[in-house]
Amino acid sequence: VNLYETASLFQSSTPVAIKEFLNLRTAITELTFNPHSEMLCFASRYVQGSMRVAHVASKTVFPNWPTAKTPLNFVQSCAFSPHSGFLAIGNDKGRALLYRMNHYSRA
């Protein structure tokens, strides 16, 4: 997943990424920003447990979540709540997993 400055996309036909998130080594099938564009959730439905959440301002991926024990299975979709207090993840088992984002006080 490449992260670009918006202005550079309009100034060049070959913009340079300001950050490359190389945490997943398979095709990305889901890419979702939270409503404030502070976090980016990216996932692949091709490999079990392939999902990461990045903090855009610091250009880092949260290293402590998800863990190997997080029951993601094959992630099909993800979405943030309107105030970013929750992250919902849909998987191949037909389950919707709901996780509280503790950084945000409003749910």
Tab-separated table of N, CA and C in Angstrom:
chain	number	residue	atom	x	y	z
A	1	VAL	N	0.857	-1.171	0.000
A	1	VAL	CA	0.000	0.000	0.000
A	1	VAL	C	0.897	1.225	0.000
A	2	ASN	N	0.684	2.091	-0.957
A	2	ASN	CA	1.463	3.331	-1.062
A	2	ASN	C	0.636	4.509	-0.575
A	3	LEU	N	1.287	5.420	0.137
A	3	LEU	CA	0.651	6.623	0.654
A	3	LEU	C	1.253	7.831	-0.065
A	4	TYR	N	0.394	8.689	-0.614
A	4	TYR	CA	0.833	9.841	-1.382
A	4	TYR	C	0.308	11.131	-0.783
A	5	GLU	N	1.023	12.228	-1.013
A	5	GLU	CA	0.511	13.563	-0.722
A	5	GLU	C	-0.482	13.896	-1.832
A	6	THR	N	-1.629	14.431	-1.503
A	6	THR	CA	-2.656	14.726	-2.501
A	6	THR	C	-2.140	15.682	-3.583
A	7	ALA	N	-1.417	16.700	-3.189
A	7	ALA	CA	-0.923	17.690	-4.155
A	7	ALA	C	-0.007	17.054	-5.191
A	8	SER	N	0.799	16.085	-4.796
A	8	SER	CA	1.740	15.465	-5.730
A	8	SER	C	1.023	14.663	-6.815
A	9	LEU	N	-0.183	14.214	-6.534
A	9	LEU	CA	-0.940	13.455	-7.526
A	9	LEU	C	-1.364	14.326	-8.702
A	10	PHE	N	-1.549	15.615	-8.457
A	10	PHE	CA	-1.972	16.539	-9.495
A	10	PHE	C	-0.802	17.222	-10.199
A	11	GLN	N	0.371	17.169	-9.596
A	11	GLN	CA	1.523	17.864	-10.144
A	11	GLN	C	2.394	16.987	-11.041
A	12	SER	N	2.255	15.672	-10.921
A	12	SER	CA	3.135	14.780	-11.667
A	12	SER	C	2.370	13.570	-12.176
A	13	SER	N	2.779	13.081	-13.330
A	13	SER	CA	2.155	11.851	-13.847
A	13	SER	C	2.761	10.620	-13.193
A	14	THR	N	3.888	10.791	-12.504
A	14	THR	CA	4.529	9.694	-11.776
A	14	THR	C	4.864	10.170	-10.358
A	15	PRO	N	3.854	10.322	-9.506
A	15	PRO	CA	4.107	10.824	-8.146
A	15	PRO	C	4.932	9.825	-7.334
A	16	VAL	N	5.643	10.346	-6.379
A	16	VAL	CA	6.479	9.526	-5.497
A	16	VAL	C	5.737	9.312	-4.184
A	17	ALA	N	5.658	8.069	-3.749
A	17	ALA	CA	4.983	7.738	-2.490
A	17	ALA	C	5.778	8.293	-1.315
A	18	ILE	N	5.062	8.848	-0.314
A	18	ILE	CA	5.743	9.323	0.887
A	18	ILE	C	5.949	8.189	1.886
A	19	LYS	N	5.204	7.095	1.697
A	19	LYS	CA	5.369	5.910	2.551
A	19	LYS	C	4.830	4.692	1.816
A	20	GLU	N	5.518	3.577	1.971
A	20	GLU	CA	5.046	2.287	1.465
A	20	GLU	C	4.837	1.372	2.654
A	21	PHE	N	3.623	0.886	2.817
A	21	PHE	CA	3.334	-0.079	3.876
A	21	PHE	C	3.503	-1.467	3.276
A	22	LEU	N	4.555	-2.146	3.674
A	22	LEU	CA	4.882	-3.461	3.114
A	22	LEU	C	4.544	-4.591	4.087
A	23	ASN	N	3.570	-4.354	4.952
A	23	ASN	CA	3.232	-5.328	5.978
A	23	ASN	C	2.494	-6.542	5.457
A	24	LEU	N	1.795	-6.409	4.356
A	24	LEU	CA	1.095	-7.541	3.753
A	24	LEU	C	1.744	-7.854	2.414
A	25	ARG	N	1.959	-9.114	2.160
A	25	ARG	CA	2.668	-9.529	0.942
A	25	ARG	C	1.746	-10.163	-0.087
A	26	THR	N	0.501	-9.777	-0.085
A	26	THR	CA	-0.478	-10.317	-1.029
A	26	THR	C	-1.347	-9.176	-1.554
A	27	ALA	N	-2.151	-9.452	-2.532
A	27	ALA	CA	-3.001	-8.411	-3.122
A	27	ALA	C	-3.941	-7.822	-2.079
A	28	ILE	N	-4.047	-6.514	-2.054
A	28	ILE	CA	-4.942	-5.815	-1.131
A	28	ILE	C	-6.328	-5.759	-1.765
A	29	THR	N	-7.333	-6.227	-1.025
A	29	THR	CA	-8.704	-6.245	-1.541
A	29	THR	C	-9.616	-5.293	-0.783
A	30	GLU	N	-9.143	-4.742	0.316
A	30	GLU	CA	-9.947	-3.817	1.115
A	30	GLU	C	-9.047	-2.685	1.593
A	31	LEU	N	-9.512	-1.449	1.397
A	31	LEU	CA	-8.744	-0.273	1.763
A	31	LEU	C	-9.737	0.781	2.239
A	32	THR	N	-9.673	1.161	3.532
A	32	THR	CA	-10.663	2.064	4.100
A	32	THR	C	-10.009	3.068	5.042
A	33	PHE	N	-10.280	4.353	4.826
A	33	PHE	CA	-9.857	5.388	5.762
A	33	PHE	C	-10.958	5.597	6.787
A	34	ASN	N	-10.563	6.027	8.004
A	34	ASN	CA	-11.584	6.426	8.958
A	34	ASN	C	-12.119	7.793	8.519
A	35	PRO	N	-13.241	8.265	9.071
A	35	PRO	CA	-13.852	9.520	8.599
A	35	PRO	C	-12.951	10.754	8.674
A	36	HIS	N	-11.944	10.736	9.553
A	36	HIS	CA	-11.053	11.887	9.701
A	36	HIS	C	-9.745	11.695	8.935
A	37	SER	N	-9.627	10.593	8.211
A	37	SER	CA	-8.426	10.241	7.441
A	37	SER	C	-7.178	10.137	8.305
A	38	GLU	N	-7.352	9.780	9.568
A	38	GLU	CA	-6.217	9.594	10.473
A	38	GLU	C	-5.705	8.168	10.437
A	39	MET	N	-6.601	7.219	10.166
A	39	MET	CA	-6.236	5.809	10.151
A	39	MET	C	-6.636	5.192	8.819
A	40	LEU	N	-5.877	4.185	8.436
A	40	LEU	CA	-6.133	3.459	7.202
A	40	LEU	C	-6.132	1.974	7.514
A	41	CYS	N	-7.223	1.313	7.195
A	41	CYS	CA	-7.327	-0.127	7.370
A	41	CYS	C	-7.142	-0.771	6.002
A	42	PHE	N	-6.220	-1.740	5.911
A	42	PHE	CA	-6.043	-2.441	4.645
A	42	PHE	C	-5.965	-3.937	4.916
A	43	ALA	N	-6.536	-4.706	3.980
A	43	ALA	CA	-6.655	-6.147	4.194
A	43	ALA	C	-6.645	-6.900	2.873
A	44	SER	N	-6.425	-8.206	2.976
A	44	SER	CA	-6.471	-9.089	1.820
A	44	SER	C	-7.348	-10.280	2.146
A	45	ARG	N	-8.268	-10.590	1.266
A	45	ARG	CA	-9.148	-11.738	1.487
A	45	ARG	C	-8.485	-13.055	1.086
A	46	TYR	N	-7.289	-12.997	0.549
A	46	TYR	CA	-6.622	-14.199	0.042
A	46	TYR	C	-5.801	-14.940	1.082
A	47	VAL	N	-5.444	-14.267	2.178
A	47	VAL	CA	-4.636	-14.891	3.224
A	47	VAL	C	-5.315	-14.664	4.564
A	48	GLN	N	-5.442	-15.716	5.333
A	48	GLN	CA	-6.116	-15.633	6.629
A	48	GLN	C	-5.383	-14.673	7.564
A	49	GLY	N	-6.147	-13.800	8.202
A	49	GLY	CA	-5.592	-12.863	9.180
A	49	GLY	C	-4.833	-11.694	8.581
A	50	SER	N	-4.961	-11.474	7.287
A	50	SER	CA	-4.213	-10.398	6.625
A	50	SER	C	-4.971	-9.082	6.698
A	51	MET	N	-4.721	-8.344	7.770
A	51	MET	CA	-5.308	-7.024	7.945
A	51	MET	C	-4.396	-6.209	8.834
A	52	ARG	N	-4.223	-4.946	8.510
A	52	ARG	CA	-3.425	-4.041	9.317
A	52	ARG	C	-4.126	-2.694	9.377
A	53	VAL	N	-3.796	-1.926	10.425
A	53	VAL	CA	-4.300	-0.561	10.576
A	53	VAL	C	-3.085	0.353	10.694
A	54	ALA	N	-3.056	1.377	9.856
A	54	ALA	CA	-1.942	2.323	9.851
A	54	ALA	C	-2.401	3.676	10.366
A	55	HIS	N	-1.512	4.356	11.082
A	55	HIS	CA	-1.736	5.730	11.505
A	55	HIS	C	-1.103	6.610	10.441
A	56	VAL	N	-1.903	7.402	9.747
A	56	VAL	CA	-1.456	8.136	8.565
A	56	VAL	C	-0.447	9.229	8.926
A	57	ALA	N	-0.699	10.001	9.968
A	57	ALA	CA	0.180	11.125	10.310
A	57	ALA	C	1.593	10.660	10.656
A	58	SER	N	1.718	9.590	11.416
A	58	SER	CA	3.043	9.092	11.798
A	58	SER	C	3.609	8.113	10.775
A	59	LYS	N	2.779	7.711	9.816
A	59	LYS	CA	3.172	6.770	8.759
A	59	LYS	C	3.668	5.444	9.329
A	60	THR	N	2.956	4.969	10.368
A	60	THR	CA	3.323	3.700	10.993
A	60	THR	C	2.108	2.774	11.074
A	61	VAL	N	2.389	1.492	11.093
A	61	VAL	CA	1.350	0.478	11.260
A	61	VAL	C	1.333	0.091	12.728
A	62	PHE	N	0.133	-0.040	13.288
A	62	PHE	CA	0.023	-0.434	14.685
A	62	PHE	C	0.625	-1.834	14.848
A	63	PRO	N	1.699	-1.966	15.631
A	63	PRO	CA	2.381	-3.259	15.737
A	63	PRO	C	1.703	-4.245	16.693
A	64	ASN	N	0.855	-3.744	17.587
A	64	ASN	CA	0.279	-4.606	18.619
A	64	ASN	C	-1.111	-5.146	18.289
A	65	TRP	N	-1.626	-4.810	17.088
A	65	TRP	CA	-2.947	-5.317	16.723
A	65	TRP	C	-3.128	-5.290	15.224
A	66	PRO	N	-3.728	-6.260	14.623
A	66	PRO	CA	-4.220	-7.484	15.249
A	66	PRO	C	-3.076	-8.449	15.576
A	67	THR	N	-3.321	-9.289	16.550
A	67	THR	CA	-2.338	-10.295	16.936
A	67	THR	C	-2.655	-11.597	16.219
A	68	ALA	N	-1.800	-12.570	16.394
A	68	ALA	CA	-2.019	-13.890	15.774
A	68	ALA	C	-3.274	-14.560	16.326
A	69	LYS	N	-3.705	-14.158	17.515
A	69	LYS	CA	-4.890	-14.769	18.144
A	69	LYS	C	-6.188	-14.026	17.828
A	70	THR	N	-6.122	-12.905	17.128
A	70	THR	CA	-7.329	-12.180	16.744
A	70	THR	C	-8.073	-13.008	15.698
A	71	PRO	N	-9.341	-13.353	15.943
A	71	PRO	CA	-10.065	-14.276	15.058
A	71	PRO	C	-10.606	-13.625	13.773
A	72	LEU	N	-9.696	-13.114	12.958
A	72	LEU	CA	-10.127	-12.409	11.749
A	72	LEU	C	-10.607	-13.351	10.647
A	73	ASN	N	-9.971	-14.510	10.511
A	73	ASN	CA	-10.181	-15.407	9.369
A	73	ASN	C	-9.839	-14.660	8.088
A	74	PHE	N	-10.614	-14.821	7.036
A	74	PHE	CA	-10.348	-14.151	5.768
A	74	PHE	C	-11.185	-12.874	5.714
A	75	VAL	N	-10.542	-11.726	5.841
A	75	VAL	CA	-11.233	-10.434	5.924
A	75	VAL	C	-11.842	-10.084	4.566
A	76	GLN	N	-13.128	-9.809	4.572
A	76	GLN	CA	-13.853	-9.442	3.357
A	76	GLN	C	-14.137	-7.948	3.276
A	77	SER	N	-14.302	-7.306	4.440
A	77	SER	CA	-14.605	-5.875	4.458
A	77	SER	C	-14.244	-5.284	5.808
A	78	CYS	N	-14.068	-3.972	5.830
A	78	CYS	CA	-13.845	-3.269	7.095
A	78	CYS	C	-14.409	-1.856	6.964
A	79	ALA	N	-14.865	-1.315	8.089
A	79	ALA	CA	-15.457	0.029	8.091
A	79	ALA	C	-15.315	0.641	9.479
A	80	PHE	N	-15.081	1.934	9.500
A	80	PHE	CA	-15.005	2.683	10.748
A	80	PHE	C	-16.359	3.313	11.029
A	81	SER	N	-16.692	3.473	12.314
A	81	SER	CA	-17.918	4.170	12.683
A	81	SER	C	-17.741	5.671	12.401
A	82	PRO	N	-18.840	6.446	12.366
A	82	PRO	CA	-18.757	7.864	12.004
A	82	PRO	C	-17.788	8.697	12.846
A	83	HIS	N	-17.612	8.374	14.123
A	83	HIS	CA	-16.697	9.122	14.979
A	83	HIS	C	-15.414	8.345	15.242
A	84	SER	N	-15.208	7.253	14.505
A	84	SER	CA	-14.000	6.425	14.562
A	84	SER	C	-13.830	5.654	15.861
A	85	GLY	N	-14.856	5.583	16.665
A	85	GLY	CA	-14.767	4.858	17.923
A	85	GLY	C	-14.772	3.347	17.765
A	86	PHE	N	-15.249	2.856	16.620
A	86	PHE	CA	-15.312	1.413	16.380
A	86	PHE	C	-14.797	1.076	14.987
A	87	LEU	N	-14.265	-0.126	14.881
A	87	LEU	CA	-13.866	-0.681	13.594
A	87	LEU	C	-14.606	-2.003	13.431
A	88	ALA	N	-15.381	-2.111	12.366
A	88	ALA	CA	-16.117	-3.341	12.073
A	88	ALA	C	-15.381	-4.094	10.968
A	89	ILE	N	-15.275	-5.409	11.148
A	89	ILE	CA	-14.576	-6.258	10.182
A	89	ILE	C	-15.485	-7.419	9.822
A	90	GLY	N	-15.768	-7.582	8.546
A	90	GLY	CA	-16.558	-8.707	8.063
A	90	GLY	C	-15.637	-9.778	7.524
A	91	ASN	N	-15.940	-11.047	7.853
A	91	ASN	CA	-15.065	-12.120	7.379
A	91	ASN	C	-15.824	-13.156	6.561
A	92	ASP	N	-15.090	-14.152	6.086
A	92	ASP	CA	-15.651	-15.188	5.218
A	92	ASP	C	-16.603	-16.138	5.939
A	93	LYS	N	-16.645	-16.090	7.246
A	93	LYS	CA	-17.549	-16.942	8.032
A	93	LYS	C	-18.919	-16.293	8.197
A	94	GLY	N	-19.085	-15.090	7.622
A	94	GLY	CA	-20.346	-14.375	7.749
A	94	GLY	C	-20.463	-13.625	9.060
A	95	ARG	N	-19.360	-13.429	9.737
A	95	ARG	CA	-19.377	-12.745	11.024
A	95	ARG	C	-18.917	-11.306	10.861
A	96	ALA	N	-19.485	-10.444	11.678
A	96	ALA	CA	-19.057	-9.044	11.749
A	96	ALA	C	-18.412	-8.844	13.114
A	97	LEU	N	-17.126	-8.596	13.105
A	97	LEU	CA	-16.374	-8.388	14.336
A	97	LEU	C	-16.329	-6.881	14.607
A	98	LEU	N	-16.574	-6.491	15.842
A	98	LEU	CA	-16.609	-5.075	16.203
A	98	LEU	C	-15.550	-4.817	17.264
A	99	TYR	N	-14.655	-3.901	16.977
A	99	TYR	CA	-13.557	-3.586	17.890
A	99	TYR	C	-13.614	-2.115	18.274
A	100	ARG	N	-13.412	-1.840	19.552
A	100	ARG	CA	-13.410	-0.468	20.084
A	100	ARG	C	-12.041	0.141	19.852
A	101	MET	N	-12.011	1.335	19.276
A	101	MET	CA	-10.769	2.080	19.077
A	101	MET	C	-10.641	3.026	20.256
A	102	ASN	N	-9.848	2.645	21.250
A	102	ASN	CA	-9.797	3.358	22.527
A	102	ASN	C	-9.272	4.789	22.428
A	103	HIS	N	-8.569	5.107	21.387
A	103	HIS	CA	-8.048	6.463	21.227
A	103	HIS	C	-9.173	7.499	21.095
A	104	TYR	N	-10.292	7.075	20.543
A	104	TYR	CA	-11.411	7.998	20.292
A	104	TYR	C	-12.434	7.870	21.412
A	105	SER	N	-12.744	9.007	22.060
A	105	SER	CA	-13.670	8.976	23.200
A	105	SER	C	-15.110	8.828	22.757
A	106	ARG	N	-15.456	9.385	21.592
A	106	ARG	CA	-16.826	9.264	21.087
A	106	ARG	C	-16.957	7.998	20.272
A	107	ALA	N	-17.997	7.258	20.542
A	107	ALA	CA	-18.229	6.040	19.778
A	107	ALA	C	-19.138	6.380	18.643
